[in-house]
Short mmCIF file of C-alpha atoms and ligand atoms in Angstrom, two decimals:
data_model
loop_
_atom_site.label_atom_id
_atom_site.label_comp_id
_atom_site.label_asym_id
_atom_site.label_seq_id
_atom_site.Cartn_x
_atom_site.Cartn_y
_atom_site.Cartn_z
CA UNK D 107 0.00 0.00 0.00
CA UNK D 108 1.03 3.47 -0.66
CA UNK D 109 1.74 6.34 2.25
CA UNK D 110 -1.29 7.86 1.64
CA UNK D 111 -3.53 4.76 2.17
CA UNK D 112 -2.08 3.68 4.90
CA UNK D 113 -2.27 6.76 7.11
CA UNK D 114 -5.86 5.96 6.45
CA UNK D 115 -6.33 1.66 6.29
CA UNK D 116 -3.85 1.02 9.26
CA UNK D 117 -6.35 0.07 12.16
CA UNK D 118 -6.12 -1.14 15.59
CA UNK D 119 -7.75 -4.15 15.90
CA UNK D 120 -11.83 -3.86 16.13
CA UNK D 121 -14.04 -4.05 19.64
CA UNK D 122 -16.75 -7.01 19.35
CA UNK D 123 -18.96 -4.22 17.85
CA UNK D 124 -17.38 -4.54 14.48
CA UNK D 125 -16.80 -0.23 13.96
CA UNK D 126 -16.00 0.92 11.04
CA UNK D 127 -13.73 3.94 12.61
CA UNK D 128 -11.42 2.95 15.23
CA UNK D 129 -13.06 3.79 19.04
CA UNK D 130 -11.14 5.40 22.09
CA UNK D 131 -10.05 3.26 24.82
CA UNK D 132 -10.53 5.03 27.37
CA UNK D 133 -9.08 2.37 30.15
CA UNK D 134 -6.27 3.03 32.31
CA UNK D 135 -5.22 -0.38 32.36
CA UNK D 136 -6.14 -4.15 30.78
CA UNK D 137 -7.26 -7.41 32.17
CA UNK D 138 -5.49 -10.66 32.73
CA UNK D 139 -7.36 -13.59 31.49
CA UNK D 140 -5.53 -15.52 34.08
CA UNK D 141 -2.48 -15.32 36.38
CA UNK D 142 0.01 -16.97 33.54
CA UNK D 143 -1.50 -14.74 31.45
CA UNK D 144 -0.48 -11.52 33.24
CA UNK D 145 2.98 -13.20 34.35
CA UNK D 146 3.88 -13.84 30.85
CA UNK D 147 2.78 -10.38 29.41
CA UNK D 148 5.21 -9.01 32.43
CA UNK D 149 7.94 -10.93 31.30
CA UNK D 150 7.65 -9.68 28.09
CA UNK D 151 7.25 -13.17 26.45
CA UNK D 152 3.72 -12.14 24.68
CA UNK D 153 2.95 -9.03 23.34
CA UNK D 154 -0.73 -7.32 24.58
CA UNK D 155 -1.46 -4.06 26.91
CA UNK D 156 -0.97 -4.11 30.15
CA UNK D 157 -1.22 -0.57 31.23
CA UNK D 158 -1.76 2.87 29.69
CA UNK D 159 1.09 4.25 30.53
CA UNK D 160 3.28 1.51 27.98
CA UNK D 161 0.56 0.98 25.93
CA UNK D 162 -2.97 1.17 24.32
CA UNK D 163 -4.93 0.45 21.17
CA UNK D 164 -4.76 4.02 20.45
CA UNK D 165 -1.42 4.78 21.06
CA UNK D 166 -0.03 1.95 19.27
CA UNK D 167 -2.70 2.59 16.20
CA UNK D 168 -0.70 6.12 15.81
CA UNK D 169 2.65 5.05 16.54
CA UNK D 170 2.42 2.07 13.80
CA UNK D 171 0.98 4.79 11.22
CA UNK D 172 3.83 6.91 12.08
CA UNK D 173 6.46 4.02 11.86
CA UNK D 174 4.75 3.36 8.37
CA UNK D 175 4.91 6.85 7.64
CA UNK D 176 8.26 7.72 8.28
CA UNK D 177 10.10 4.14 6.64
CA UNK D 178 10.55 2.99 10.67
CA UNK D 179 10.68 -0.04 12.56
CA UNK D 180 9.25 0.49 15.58
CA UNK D 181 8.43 3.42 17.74
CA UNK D 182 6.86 5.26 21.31
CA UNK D 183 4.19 7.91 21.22
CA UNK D 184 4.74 11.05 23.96
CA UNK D 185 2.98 13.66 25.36
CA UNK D 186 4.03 16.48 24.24
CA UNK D 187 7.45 16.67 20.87
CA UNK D 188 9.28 18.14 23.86
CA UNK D 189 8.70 14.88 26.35
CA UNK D 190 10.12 13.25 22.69
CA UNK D 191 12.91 15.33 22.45
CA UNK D 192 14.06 14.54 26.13
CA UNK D 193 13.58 11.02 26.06
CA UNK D 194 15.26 10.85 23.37
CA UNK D 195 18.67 12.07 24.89
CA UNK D 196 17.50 10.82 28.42
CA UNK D 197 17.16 7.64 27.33
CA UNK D 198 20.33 7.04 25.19
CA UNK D 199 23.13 9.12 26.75
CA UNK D 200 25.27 9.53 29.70
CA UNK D 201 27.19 11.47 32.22
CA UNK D 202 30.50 12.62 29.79
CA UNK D 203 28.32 11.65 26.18
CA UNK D 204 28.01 14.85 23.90
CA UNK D 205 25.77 15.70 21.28
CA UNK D 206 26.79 17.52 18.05
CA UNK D 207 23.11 19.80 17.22
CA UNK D 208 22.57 22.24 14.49
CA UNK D 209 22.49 25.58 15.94
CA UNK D 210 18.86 26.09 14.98
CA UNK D 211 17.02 24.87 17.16
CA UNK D 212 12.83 24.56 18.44
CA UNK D 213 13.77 27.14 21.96
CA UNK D 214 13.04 24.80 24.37
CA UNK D 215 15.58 22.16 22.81
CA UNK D 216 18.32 24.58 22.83
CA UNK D 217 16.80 25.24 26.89
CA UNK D 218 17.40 21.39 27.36
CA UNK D 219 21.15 21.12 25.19
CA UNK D 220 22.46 24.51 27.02
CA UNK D 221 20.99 24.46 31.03
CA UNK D 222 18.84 20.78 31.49
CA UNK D 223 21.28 17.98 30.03
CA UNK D 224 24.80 19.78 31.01
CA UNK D 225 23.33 19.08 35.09
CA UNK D 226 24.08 15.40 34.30
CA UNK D 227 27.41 16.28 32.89
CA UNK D 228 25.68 15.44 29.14
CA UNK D 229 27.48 18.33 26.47
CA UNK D 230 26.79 19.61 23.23
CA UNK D 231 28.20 21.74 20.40
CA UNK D 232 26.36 23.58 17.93
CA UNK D 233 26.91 23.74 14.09
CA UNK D 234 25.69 26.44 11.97
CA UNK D 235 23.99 25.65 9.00
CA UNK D 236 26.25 27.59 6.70
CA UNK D 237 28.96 25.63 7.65
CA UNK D 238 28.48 21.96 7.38
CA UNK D 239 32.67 21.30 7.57
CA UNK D 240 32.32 22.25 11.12
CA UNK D 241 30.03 18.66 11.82
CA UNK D 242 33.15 16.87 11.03
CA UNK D 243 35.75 19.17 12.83
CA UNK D 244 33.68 18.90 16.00
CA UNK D 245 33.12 15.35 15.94
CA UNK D 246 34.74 14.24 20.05
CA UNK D 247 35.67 10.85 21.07
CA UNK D 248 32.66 11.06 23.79
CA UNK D 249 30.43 12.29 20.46
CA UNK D 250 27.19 9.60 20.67
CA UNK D 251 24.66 11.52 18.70
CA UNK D 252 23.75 14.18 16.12
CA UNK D 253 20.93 16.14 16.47
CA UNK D 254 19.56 17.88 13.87
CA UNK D 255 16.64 20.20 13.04
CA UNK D 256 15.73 20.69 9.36
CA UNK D 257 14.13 22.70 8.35
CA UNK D 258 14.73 25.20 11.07
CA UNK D 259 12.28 27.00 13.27
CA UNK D 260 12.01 29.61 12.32
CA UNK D 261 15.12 30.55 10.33
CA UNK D 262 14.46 27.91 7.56
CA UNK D 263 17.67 26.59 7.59
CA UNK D 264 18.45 23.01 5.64
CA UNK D 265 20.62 20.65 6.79
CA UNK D 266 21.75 18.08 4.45
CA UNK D 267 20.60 14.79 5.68
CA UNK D 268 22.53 12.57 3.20
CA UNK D 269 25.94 14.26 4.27
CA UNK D 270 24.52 13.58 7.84
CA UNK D 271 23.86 9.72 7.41
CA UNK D 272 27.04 9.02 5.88
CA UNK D 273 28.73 11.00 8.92
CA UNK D 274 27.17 9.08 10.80
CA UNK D 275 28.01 6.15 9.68
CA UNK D 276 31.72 6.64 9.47
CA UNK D 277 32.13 8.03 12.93
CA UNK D 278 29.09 5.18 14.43
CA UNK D 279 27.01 7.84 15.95
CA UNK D 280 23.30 8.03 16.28
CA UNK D 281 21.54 10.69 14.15
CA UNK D 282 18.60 11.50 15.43
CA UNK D 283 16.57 14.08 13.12
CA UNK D 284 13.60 16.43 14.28
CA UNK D 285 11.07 16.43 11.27
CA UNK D 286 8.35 18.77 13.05
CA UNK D 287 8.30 21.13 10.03
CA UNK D 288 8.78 18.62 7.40
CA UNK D 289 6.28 16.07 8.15
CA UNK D 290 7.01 12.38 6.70
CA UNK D 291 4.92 13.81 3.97
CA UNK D 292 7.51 15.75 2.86
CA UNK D 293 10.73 14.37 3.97
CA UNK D 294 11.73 10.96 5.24
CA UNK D 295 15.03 11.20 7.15
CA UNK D 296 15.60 7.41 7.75
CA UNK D 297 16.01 7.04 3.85
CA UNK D 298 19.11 8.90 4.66
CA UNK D 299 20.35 7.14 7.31
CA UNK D 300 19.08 8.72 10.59
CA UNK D 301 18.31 6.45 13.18
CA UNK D 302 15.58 8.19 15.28
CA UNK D 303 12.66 10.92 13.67
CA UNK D 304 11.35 12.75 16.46
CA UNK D 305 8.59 14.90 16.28
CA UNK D 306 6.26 17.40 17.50
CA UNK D 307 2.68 16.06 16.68
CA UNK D 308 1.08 18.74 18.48
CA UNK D 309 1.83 20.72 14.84
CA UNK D 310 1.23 19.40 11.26
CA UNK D 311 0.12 15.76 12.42
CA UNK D 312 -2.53 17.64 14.32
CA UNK D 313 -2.70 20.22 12.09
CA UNK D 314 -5.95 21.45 13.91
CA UNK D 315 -4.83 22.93 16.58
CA UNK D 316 -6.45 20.90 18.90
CA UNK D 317 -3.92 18.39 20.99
CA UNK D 318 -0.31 18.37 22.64
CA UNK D 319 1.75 15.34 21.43
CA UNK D 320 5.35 14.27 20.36
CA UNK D 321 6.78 10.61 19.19
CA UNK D 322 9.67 9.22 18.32
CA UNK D 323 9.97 6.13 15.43
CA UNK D 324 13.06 4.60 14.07
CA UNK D 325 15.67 1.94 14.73
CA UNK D 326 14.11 -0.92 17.09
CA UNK D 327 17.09 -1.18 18.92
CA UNK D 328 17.35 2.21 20.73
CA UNK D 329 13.69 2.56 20.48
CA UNK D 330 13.49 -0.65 23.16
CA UNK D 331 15.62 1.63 25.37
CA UNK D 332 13.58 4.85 24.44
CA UNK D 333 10.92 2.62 25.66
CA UNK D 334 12.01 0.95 29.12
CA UNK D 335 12.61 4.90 30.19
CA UNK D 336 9.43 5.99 29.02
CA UNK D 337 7.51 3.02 31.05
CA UNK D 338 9.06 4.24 33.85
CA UNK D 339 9.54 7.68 33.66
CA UNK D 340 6.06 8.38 32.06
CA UNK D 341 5.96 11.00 29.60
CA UNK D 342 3.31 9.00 27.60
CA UNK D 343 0.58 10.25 24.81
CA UNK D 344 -2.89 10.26 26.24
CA UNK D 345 -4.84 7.34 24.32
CA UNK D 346 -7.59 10.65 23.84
CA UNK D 347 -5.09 12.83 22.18
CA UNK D 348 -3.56 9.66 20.46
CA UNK D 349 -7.02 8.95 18.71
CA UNK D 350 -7.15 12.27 17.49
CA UNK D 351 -3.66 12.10 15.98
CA UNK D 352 -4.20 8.78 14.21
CA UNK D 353 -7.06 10.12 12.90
CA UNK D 354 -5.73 13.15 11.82
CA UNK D 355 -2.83 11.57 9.69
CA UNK D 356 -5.64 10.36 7.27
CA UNK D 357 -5.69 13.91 6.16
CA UNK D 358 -2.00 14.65 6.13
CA UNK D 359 -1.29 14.16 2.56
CA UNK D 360 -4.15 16.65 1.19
CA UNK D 361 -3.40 19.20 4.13
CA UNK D 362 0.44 19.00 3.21
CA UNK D 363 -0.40 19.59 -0.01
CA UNK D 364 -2.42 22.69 0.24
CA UNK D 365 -0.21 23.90 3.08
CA UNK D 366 2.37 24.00 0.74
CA UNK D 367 1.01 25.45 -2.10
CA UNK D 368 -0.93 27.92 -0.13
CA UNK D 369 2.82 28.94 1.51
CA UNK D 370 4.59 28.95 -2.21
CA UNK D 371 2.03 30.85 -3.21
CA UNK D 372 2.23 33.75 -0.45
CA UNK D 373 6.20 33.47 -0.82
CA UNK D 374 6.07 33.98 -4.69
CA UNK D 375 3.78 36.94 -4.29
CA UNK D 376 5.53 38.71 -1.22
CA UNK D 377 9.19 38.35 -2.92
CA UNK D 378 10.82 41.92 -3.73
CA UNK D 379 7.65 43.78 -2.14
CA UNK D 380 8.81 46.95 -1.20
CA UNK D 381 8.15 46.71 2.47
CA UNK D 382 10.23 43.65 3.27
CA UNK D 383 13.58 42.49 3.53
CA UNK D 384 13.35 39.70 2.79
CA UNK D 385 11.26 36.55 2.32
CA UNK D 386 12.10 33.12 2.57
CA UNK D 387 10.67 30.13 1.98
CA UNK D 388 12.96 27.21 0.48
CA UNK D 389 11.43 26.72 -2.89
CA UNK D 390 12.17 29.99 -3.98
CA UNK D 391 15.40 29.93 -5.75
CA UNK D 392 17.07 32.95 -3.78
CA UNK D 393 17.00 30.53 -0.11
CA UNK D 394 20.75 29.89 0.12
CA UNK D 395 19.80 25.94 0.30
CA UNK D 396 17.28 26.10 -2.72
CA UNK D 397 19.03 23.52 -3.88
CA UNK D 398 19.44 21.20 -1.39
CA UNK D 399 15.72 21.80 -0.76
CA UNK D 400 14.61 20.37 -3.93
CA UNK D 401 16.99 16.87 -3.05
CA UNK D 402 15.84 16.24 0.25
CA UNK D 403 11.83 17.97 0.40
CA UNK D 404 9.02 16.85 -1.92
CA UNK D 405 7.42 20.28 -1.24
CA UNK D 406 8.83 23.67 0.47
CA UNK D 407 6.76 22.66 3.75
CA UNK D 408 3.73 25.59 5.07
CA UNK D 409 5.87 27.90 6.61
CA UNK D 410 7.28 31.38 5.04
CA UNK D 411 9.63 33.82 6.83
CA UNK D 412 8.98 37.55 6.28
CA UNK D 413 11.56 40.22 7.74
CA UNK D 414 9.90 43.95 7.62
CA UNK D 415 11.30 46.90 6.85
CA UNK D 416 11.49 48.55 10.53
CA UNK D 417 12.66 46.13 12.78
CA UNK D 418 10.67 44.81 16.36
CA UNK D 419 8.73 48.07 16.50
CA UNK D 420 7.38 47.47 12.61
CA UNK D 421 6.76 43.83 13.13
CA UNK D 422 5.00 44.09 16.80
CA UNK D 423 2.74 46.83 14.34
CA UNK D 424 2.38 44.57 11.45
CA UNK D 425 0.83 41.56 14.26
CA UNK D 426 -1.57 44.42 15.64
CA UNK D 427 -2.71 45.20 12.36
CA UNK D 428 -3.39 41.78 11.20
CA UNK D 429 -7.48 41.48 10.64
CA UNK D 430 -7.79 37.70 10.15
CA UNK D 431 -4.22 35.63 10.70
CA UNK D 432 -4.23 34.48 14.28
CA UNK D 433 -1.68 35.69 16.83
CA UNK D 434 -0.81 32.97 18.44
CA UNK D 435 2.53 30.64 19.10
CA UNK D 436 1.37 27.39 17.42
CA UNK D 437 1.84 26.62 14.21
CA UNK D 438 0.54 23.76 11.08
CA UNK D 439 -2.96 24.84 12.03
CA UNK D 440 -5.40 25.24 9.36
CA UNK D 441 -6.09 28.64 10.38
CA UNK D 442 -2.56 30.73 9.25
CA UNK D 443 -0.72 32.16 12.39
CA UNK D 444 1.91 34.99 12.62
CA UNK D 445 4.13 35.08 14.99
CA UNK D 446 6.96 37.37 16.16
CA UNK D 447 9.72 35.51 17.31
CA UNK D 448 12.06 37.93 18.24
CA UNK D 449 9.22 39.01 21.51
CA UNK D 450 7.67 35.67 21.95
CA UNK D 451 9.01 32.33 21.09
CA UNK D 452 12.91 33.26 21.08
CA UNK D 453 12.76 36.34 23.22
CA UNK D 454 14.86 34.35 26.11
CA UNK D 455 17.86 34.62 23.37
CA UNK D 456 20.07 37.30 23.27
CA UNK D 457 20.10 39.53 19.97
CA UNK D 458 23.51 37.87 18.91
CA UNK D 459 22.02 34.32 19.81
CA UNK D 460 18.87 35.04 17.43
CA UNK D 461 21.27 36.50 14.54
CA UNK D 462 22.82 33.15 14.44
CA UNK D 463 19.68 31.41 13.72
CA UNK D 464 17.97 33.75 11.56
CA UNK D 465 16.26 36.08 13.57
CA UNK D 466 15.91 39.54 13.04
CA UNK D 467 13.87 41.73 14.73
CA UNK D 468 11.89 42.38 11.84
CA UNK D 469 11.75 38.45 11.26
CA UNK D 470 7.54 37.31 11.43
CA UNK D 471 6.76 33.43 10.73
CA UNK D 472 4.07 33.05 8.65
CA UNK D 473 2.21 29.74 9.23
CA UNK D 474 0.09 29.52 6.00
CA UNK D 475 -2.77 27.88 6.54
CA UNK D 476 -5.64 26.24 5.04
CA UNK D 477 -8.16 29.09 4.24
CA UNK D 478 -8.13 30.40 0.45
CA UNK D 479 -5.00 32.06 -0.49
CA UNK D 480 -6.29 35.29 -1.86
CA UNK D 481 -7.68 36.16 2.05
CA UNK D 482 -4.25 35.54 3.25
CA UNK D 483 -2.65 37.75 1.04
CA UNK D 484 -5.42 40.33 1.28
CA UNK D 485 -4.80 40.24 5.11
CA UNK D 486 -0.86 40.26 4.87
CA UNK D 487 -1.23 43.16 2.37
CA UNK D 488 -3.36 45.74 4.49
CA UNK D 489 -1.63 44.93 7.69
CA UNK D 490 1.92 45.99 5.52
CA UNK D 491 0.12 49.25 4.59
CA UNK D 492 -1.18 49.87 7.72
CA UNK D 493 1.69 49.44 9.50
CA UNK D 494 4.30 51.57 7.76
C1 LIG T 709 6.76 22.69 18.57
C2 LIG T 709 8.05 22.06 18.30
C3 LIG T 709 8.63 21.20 19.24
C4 LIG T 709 8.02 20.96 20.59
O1 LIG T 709 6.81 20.28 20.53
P1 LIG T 709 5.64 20.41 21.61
O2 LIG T 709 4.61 19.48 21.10
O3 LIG T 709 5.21 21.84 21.63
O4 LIG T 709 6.20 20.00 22.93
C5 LIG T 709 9.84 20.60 18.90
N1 LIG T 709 10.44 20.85 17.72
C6 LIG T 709 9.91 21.68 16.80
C7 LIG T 709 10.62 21.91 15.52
C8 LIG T 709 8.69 22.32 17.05
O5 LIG T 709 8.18 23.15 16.14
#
């Protein structure tokens, strides 16, 4: 079966009532036919649920569409893509391992790589996108993973993920790749050679705005270890918000789509207006990685960088004057969202810290959503003019 039908035909197993969609199981935990029965599912000789906190119909029914999604072999659904994100370094490394990262990063990985990890003597050293000798050069003999974020929130940044599976591969190191903005839609790292995908589902596997969620998929090896500290550590997915997510990846093909069309669009349009600096979007042919782009994404992905004429005062101006595009910090909704990172999502960086990644302080993020194209312009447009 192709992607697209089986984000849709993979289905937990059906209740005695025979449903057609798949129902919530709403059960903290599962019964034992008999005492062998529960000793042998402890001992991890049979496979079934025992508790929600490992598992559940739901759960699993989203983390085996994801797996088939993203080319995987096995994986564990989380709370929340930052509960992912931890576990996955929690999980795998240890006091005096260090992690090689691209420099930009989600905020609140770059809070867990610079002030949560380094308290359990766990390092890191950034790379900058615009530089991809320095992976190599900065490769350690305690080096265990590579981290990388592609592309970049919100700086838009590609990382080349075949140069990054080979790497890994000569120097044995795990590559663990977040593909929040990318969605397996668009961009399957494992083909490359990474050994974990982690992701955010709270954003384009949603893509409604409604749920929290994160999960990791890839090699079954470390995801057995990714597991035994998630059953007892508990960051699990809620088998509520799980059902929603499985459900929601039946629609992830023709939302991608439009999401990126709808974002090309708006790119094409805004490019050389006179009030911006720039726009950026990695289709268009003046992104410094167009090319790279094209090799690794199917599509340029829903999200479009602006940077206004004016700086922070401008762009705070340009949000107020906004009619329809929400202001909000999410993003992959199907209602589009603008955001100014420079005062909200990376305002706990320093000016120098956002320069490195891409932000200006007349940088807005444009998630482009679902609703017709000509309103988003017509919005984008008037709250330009108005906020000269
Ligand atoms: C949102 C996001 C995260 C964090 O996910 P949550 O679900 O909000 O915890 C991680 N990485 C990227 C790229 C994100 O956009």
């Amino acid at each position: 079966m192709k992607k697209e039908t089986k984000a849709i035909r993979t289905q937990a197993g059906k209740s005695i009532h025979n449903e057609h969609s798949v129902p919530l199981y709403l059960t903290s935990s599962f019964l034992f036919e008999n005492a062998e029965h529960g000793r042998a599912l402890f001992a991890d000789e049979i496979e079934g649920n025992i508790y929600s906190r490992f598992s559940n119909p739901n759960t699993s029914e989203f983390v085996l569409k994801m797996a088939e999604l993203e080319n995987a072999e096995d994986g564990f659904a989380f709370a929340s893509g930052m509960a992912a994100v931890f576990a996955g370094f929690a999980s795998l490394l240890s006091k005096g391992d260090h992690i090689l990262s691209s420099r930009s990063l989600f905020g609140s990985t770059h809070q867990i790589l610079t002030k949560i990890l380094p308290k359990w003597g766990i390092e890191f050293t950034y790379v900058d996108a615009d530089k991809p000798e320095q992976w190599e050069d900065n490769i350690r003999e305690n080096t265990k993973m590579i981290f990388a974020e592609t592309p970049s929130n919100p700086g838009l940044e590609i990382i080349d993920l075949e140069f990054l599976g080979k790497l890994k591969k000569k120097h044995n190191l795990i590559l663990n790749v977040d593909n929040c903005f990318a969605t397996p839609y668009l961009q399957t790292p494992i083909d490359y050679g990474a050994d974990l995908v982690t992701h955010s589902a709270t954003k384009y596997i949603d893509g409604q705005g409604r749920v929290i969620g994160g999960v990791i998929v890839g090699n079954k090896e470390l995801i057995k270890e990714i597991r035994y500290f998630a059953r007892q550590t508990g960051p699990s997915l809620s088998p509520f918000n799980a059902w929603i997510l499985s459900k929601s990846l039946e629609t992830l093909s023709i939302r991608m789509e439009k999401h990126c069309s709808n974002a090309f669009e708006l790119a094409k349009i805004f490019e050389g207006n006179s009030e911006l600096e720039l726009v950026k979007y990695p289709m268009l042919a003046s992104h410094p990685q167009y090319e790279l782009s094209k090799k690794q994404m199917k599509m340029g992905g829903g999200i479009v960088t602006l940077i206004l004429k004016g700086g922070y005062d401008r762009a705070r101006n340009f949000i107020d004057a906004l009619n329809m595009a929400s202001k909000t910090a999410n993003l992959g909704d199907t209602r589009t969202i603008i955001t100014h990172p420079a005062s909200t999502t990376h305002s706990k960086l320093t000016d120098d810290e956002r320069k490195s990644v891409g932000i200006y302080p007349g940088t807005v993020r444009v998630s482009v959503g679902l609703e017709n194209i000509n309103d988003i312009i017509e919005d984008i447009t008037q709250a330009l003019q108005k906020s000269k």
